[in-house]
Coordinates of C-alpha atoms in Angstrom, one line a residue:
Chain Y
M22 CA -19.4 8.6 -15.9
A23 CA -18.9 12.1 -14.6
T24 CA -15.7 13.9 -15.6
S25 CA -14.1 17.2 -14.7
T26 CA -11.2 18.9 -16.3
L27 CA -7.8 19.4 -14.7
N28 CA -5.2 21.0 -17.0
D29 CA -6.8 19.3 -20.1
H30 CA -6.7 15.8 -18.6
P31 CA -10.2 15.0 -17.6
L32 CA -10.4 13.0 -14.4
L33 CA -12.5 9.9 -14.4
Y34 CA -14.7 9.4 -11.4
P35 CA -13.5 12.7 -9.8
T36 CA -15.7 12.3 -6.7
F37 CA -14.2 8.9 -5.8
L38 CA -12.9 10.2 -2.4
E39 CA -16.2 12.0 -1.6
D40 CA -18.8 9.3 -2.0
Y41 CA -18.7 5.6 -1.3
R42 CA -20.7 4.5 -4.4
T43 CA -18.3 6.2 -6.8
Y44 CA -15.4 4.7 -4.8
H45 CA -16.7 1.2 -5.4
L46 CA -17.3 2.0 -9.0
V47 CA -13.6 2.8 -9.4
E48 CA -12.6 -0.4 -7.7
A49 CA -14.9 -2.3 -10.2
Y50 CA -13.3 -0.3 -13.0
W51 CA -9.8 -1.5 -12.2
R52 CA -11.0 -5.1 -11.8
R53 CA -12.8 -5.0 -15.2
R54 CA -9.7 -3.4 -16.9
L55 CA -7.4 -6.0 -15.4
D56 CA -9.7 -8.9 -16.3
Q57 CA -9.8 -7.6 -19.9
L58 CA -6.0 -7.4 -19.9
L59 CA -5.6 -11.0 -18.7
A60 CA -8.5 -12.5 -20.7
D61 CA -6.4 -14.5 -23.0
S62 CA -3.5 -15.3 -20.7
G63 CA -5.0 -17.7 -18.2
I64 CA -3.3 -15.7 -15.4
T65 CA -5.4 -15.4 -12.3
Y66 CA -5.1 -13.0 -9.3
H67 CA -6.6 -12.2 -6.0
A68 CA -6.7 -9.3 -3.6
F69 CA -3.7 -9.2 -1.2
Y70 CA -3.9 -6.3 1.3
N71 CA -6.4 -5.7 4.0
K72 CA -8.6 -2.7 3.3
R73 CA -10.7 -2.6 6.4
Y74 CA -10.3 -1.3 9.9
A75 CA -10.5 -3.9 12.6
N76 CA -14.1 -2.8 13.4
G77 CA -15.1 -3.9 9.8
Q78 CA -15.4 -0.5 8.3
Y79 CA -13.9 0.0 4.9
I80 CA -10.8 2.2 4.5
Y81 CA -11.9 4.7 1.8
D82 CA -8.6 6.3 1.1
A83 CA -7.6 4.7 -2.2
N84 CA -4.3 3.8 -0.6
P85 CA -4.5 1.4 -2.4
I86 CA -7.6 1.6 -4.6
F87 CA -6.6 -1.8 -6.2
D88 CA -4.1 -4.5 -5.5
A89 CA -3.6 -8.0 -6.8
Y90 CA -1.3 -10.9 -6.2
F91 CA -0.6 -13.2 -9.1
P92 CA 0.3 -16.8 -8.0
A93 CA 1.7 -17.8 -11.4
R94 CA 4.2 -15.0 -11.1
H95 CA 4.6 -14.5 -7.4
K96 CA 4.3 -10.8 -8.0
L97 CA 2.1 -7.9 -6.7
V98 CA 0.5 -4.9 -8.3
R99 CA -0.7 -2.0 -6.1
I100 CA -2.4 1.1 -7.5
I101 CA -2.7 4.2 -5.3
Q102 CA -5.1 6.7 -6.7
F103 CA -5.2 10.4 -5.7
Y104 CA -7.0 13.6 -6.5
P105 CA -4.2 15.8 -8.0
E106 CA -3.1 19.2 -6.8
S107 CA -1.9 21.7 -9.4
G108 CA 1.6 20.6 -10.7
D109 CA 1.4 17.0 -9.5
P110 CA 2.6 14.5 -12.1
L111 CA -0.5 12.5 -13.0
I112 CA 1.3 9.1 -12.9
E113 CA 4.4 7.7 -11.3
A114 CA 5.5 4.1 -10.7
Y115 CA 8.3 2.2 -8.9
L116 CA 9.2 -1.2 -7.6
D117 CA 9.1 -2.4 -4.0
H118 CA 8.9 -5.7 -2.1
W119 CA 6.7 -7.4 0.4
P120 CA 8.4 -9.6 3.0
V121 CA 6.4 -12.8 3.0
K122 CA 8.6 -14.4 5.7
E123 CA 7.3 -11.8 8.2
M124 CA 3.6 -12.7 7.6
D125 CA 1.2 -14.8 9.6
P126 CA 1.8 -18.2 8.1
G127 CA -1.9 -18.7 7.6
K128 CA -2.1 -15.5 5.5
R129 CA 0.9 -16.1 3.3
P130 CA 0.0 -16.3 -0.4
R131 CA 0.6 -19.6 -2.3
P132 CA 2.7 -19.1 -5.4
A133 CA 2.4 -21.6 -8.2
D134 CA 6.0 -22.3 -7.7
P135 CA 6.3 -23.6 -4.1
S136 CA 10.0 -22.9 -4.0
K137 CA 9.0 -19.1 -3.9
S138 CA 6.8 -19.5 -0.9
L139 CA 9.0 -17.5 1.4
A140 CA 10.6 -15.3 -1.2
P141 CA 9.9 -11.6 -0.9
I142 CA 7.2 -10.6 -3.4
P143 CA 8.3 -8.0 -6.0
E144 CA 5.7 -5.3 -6.3
L145 CA 4.8 -2.8 -9.0
V146 CA 3.4 0.3 -7.4
I147 CA 1.5 2.8 -9.5
D148 CA 0.6 6.1 -8.1
L149 CA -1.9 8.0 -10.3
A150 CA -4.7 10.4 -10.8
L151 CA -7.2 8.5 -13.0
T152 CA -7.6 9.7 -16.5
R153 CA -8.0 7.7 -19.7
A154 CA -4.3 8.3 -20.5
T155 CA -3.0 7.3 -17.1
A156 CA -5.2 4.2 -17.0
E157 CA -3.7 3.1 -20.3
Q158 CA -0.2 3.8 -19.1
A159 CA -0.9 1.8 -15.9
L160 CA -2.2 -1.1 -17.9
Q161 CA 0.7 -1.1 -20.2
L162 CA 3.0 -1.4 -17.1
I163 CA 0.9 -4.3 -15.7
Q164 CA 1.0 -6.0 -19.2
Q165 CA 4.8 -5.8 -19.1
W166 CA 5.1 -6.8 -15.4
I167 CA 2.6 -9.6 -15.3
V168 CA 1.6 -10.9 -18.7
E169 CA 5.1 -10.6 -20.2
D170 CA 6.7 -11.3 -16.8
R171 CA 9.5 -8.8 -17.3
P172 CA 12.2 -9.1 -14.6
E173 CA 12.7 -6.4 -12.0
E174 CA 15.9 -5.1 -13.6
E175 CA 14.1 -4.5 -16.9
M176 CA 11.0 -3.1 -15.2
E177 CA 13.1 -0.4 -13.5
G178 CA 13.9 1.0 -17.0
L179 CA 10.4 0.5 -18.3
V180 CA 8.9 2.4 -15.5
E181 CA 11.1 5.4 -16.2
E182 CA 10.1 5.3 -19.9
V183 CA 6.4 5.2 -19.5
V184 CA 5.8 7.8 -16.7
Chain J
M10 CA 14.9 -9.0 14.4
S11 CA 15.0 -11.8 17.1
E12 CA 12.3 -14.3 17.9
K13 CA 9.2 -13.7 15.8
K14 CA 6.3 -12.6 18.0
K15 CA 2.7 -12.4 16.9
H16 CA 2.4 -8.6 16.0
R17 CA 5.1 -7.3 13.6
G18 CA 5.6 -4.5 11.2
R19 CA 7.5 -1.4 10.4
F20 CA 7.5 2.2 9.5
Q21 CA 9.8 3.0 6.6
A22 CA 11.1 6.2 5.1
Q23 CA 12.5 5.6 1.7
G24 CA 13.1 7.0 -1.8
D25 CA 15.5 9.6 -3.1
G26 CA 18.4 7.6 -1.9
L27 CA 17.1 7.0 1.6
E28 CA 16.1 3.8 3.3
A29 CA 15.4 4.0 7.1
S30 CA 12.9 2.1 9.3
E31 CA 11.6 1.4 12.7
T32 CA 10.1 -2.1 13.3
W33 CA 8.0 -3.6 16.0
N34 CA 7.8 -7.2 17.1
Q35 CA 5.7 -7.9 20.2
K36 CA 3.2 -10.2 21.8
E37 CA 0.4 -7.7 22.1
P38 CA -1.0 -5.5 19.2
L39 CA 0.8 -2.3 18.7
T40 CA -1.1 0.6 20.3
K41 CA -1.7 3.9 18.6
R42 CA 0.4 5.6 21.2
K43 CA 3.4 3.3 20.6
G44 CA 2.9 3.5 16.9
L45 CA 3.1 7.3 17.0
T46 CA 6.2 7.0 19.2
L47 CA 7.9 4.7 16.7
L48 CA 6.9 6.9 13.8
N49 CA 8.3 9.9 15.5
K50 CA 11.5 8.0 16.3
L51 CA 11.9 7.3 12.6
R52 CA 11.3 10.9 11.7
N53 CA 13.9 12.0 14.2
K54 CA 16.5 9.6 12.7
L55 CA 16.5 11.4 9.4
S56 CA 18.7 14.3 8.3
D57 CA 17.0 17.7 8.2
K58 CA 16.9 17.4 4.4
D59 CA 15.2 14.0 4.4
R60 CA 12.8 14.9 7.1
K61 CA 11.7 18.1 5.3
L62 CA 11.1 16.1 2.1
R63 CA 8.7 13.9 4.1
E64 CA 7.1 16.3 6.6
K65 CA 3.6 16.1 5.1
Q66 CA 3.9 12.4 4.6
F67 CA 4.7 11.8 8.3
K68 CA 1.7 13.9 9.2
D69 CA -0.5 11.8 6.8
A70 CA 0.9 8.6 8.5
E71 CA 0.0 10.0 11.9
R72 CA -3.5 10.8 10.7
F73 CA -3.9 7.3 9.5
I74 CA -2.8 5.8 12.8
N75 CA -5.0 8.1 14.8
G76 CA -8.0 7.5 12.5
S77 CA -7.7 3.6 12.6
K78 CA -11.1 2.5 13.9
G79 CA -10.3 -0.4 16.3
G80 CA -6.9 -0.8 14.7
V81 CA -6.0 -2.7 11.5
D82 CA -5.1 -6.3 10.8
S83 CA -2.4 -7.6 8.6
P84 CA -1.4 -7.6 5.8
L85 CA -1.6 -3.8 5.4
R86 CA 0.5 -1.3 3.5
Q87 CA -0.1 2.4 3.3
T88 CA 2.2 4.6 1.3
F89 CA 2.4 8.4 1.7
K90 CA 4.4 9.8 -1.2
N91 CA 5.7 13.3 -1.8
R92 CA 4.6 13.8 -5.4
K93 CA 6.9 16.9 -5.7
T94 CA 9.9 14.5 -5.6
K95 CA 10.9 11.4 -7.5
D96 CA 9.9 8.9 -4.9
A97 CA 10.4 10.2 -1.4
R98 CA 7.8 8.5 0.8
V99 CA 6.8 7.1 4.2
D100 CA 5.3 3.6 4.4
I101 CA 3.3 1.8 7.1
E102 CA 3.6 -2.0 6.8
V103 CA 1.6 -4.3 9.2
W104 CA 3.2 -7.7 8.5
S105 CA 1.4 -9.9 11.0
G106 CA -1.2 -9.6 13.8
S107 CA -2.8 -6.2 14.4
A108 CA -1.7 -2.6 15.0
F109 CA -2.9 0.8 16.1
V110 CA -5.4 -0.4 18.7
S111 CA -6.4 2.0 21.4
L112 CA -4.9 1.4 24.9
L113 CA -8.3 0.7 26.3
A114 CA -9.0 -2.0 23.7
L115 CA -5.7 -3.6 24.5
I116 CA -6.4 -3.6 28.2
L117 CA -9.8 -5.2 27.6
L118 CA -8.2 -7.8 25.3
L119 CA -5.6 -8.7 27.9
L120 CA -8.2 -9.0 30.6
W121 CA -10.3 -11.3 28.4
L122 CA -7.3 -13.4 27.6
L123 CA -6.5 -13.8 31.3
Q124 CA -10.0 -15.1 32.0
H125 CA -10.0 -17.7 29.2

């Protein structure tokens, strides 16, 4: 994979916003890394957000580059990837929520626990420039959020520590 | 929000201690023009300080609305973050239905619905 250096943190797939093939390679990269993380857990996921315009064309802005809903946890992960400007922190994360009650009923996700069907979905949002180090930090957060199923209150603190 | 209509969503400015939003809830898809009006309404709600922290992010949100080809369908979330701050950002959330259609597309849709 092509790399370029930015302040000693080589970016992975640096042309991801410039050519569609590389963009899709990055999407595949995240799916592969998440599959590896979840391999022994039995936890499944599916994409959640729409990433196309109504005319069918793909939205190639990496906002998000990857997202996943986990029915067993009724939780979301969303990764926004950017090309950094000088001085930008390479990774940040925070928690948010998605209001399921406001969705088209036919598009609502189906949590493993039906009692959560209309509960807002807590979401881990990771905003990063992709390097080997930020990928590992992101996966560590996802490990804590999804595999270990840490509660929101605890994640608030963990997010501050890692990034 | 009162009775839930088919097309709903919101623009939100949050982070760094702020949470403000403008929602829509209507029978027809939100047009680009109305979307830009609501976004501007949100922008004007903010204090000078909060608006300045999100100036570029509001422009990025405008660019997304203007660039939406045929609009977008739910569920969609776009976040525009000021990376020079802790978490000041502007979000676009399309909760149900569609948003950011052109006025012409909306007129054609309404005509089609009237005929069928």
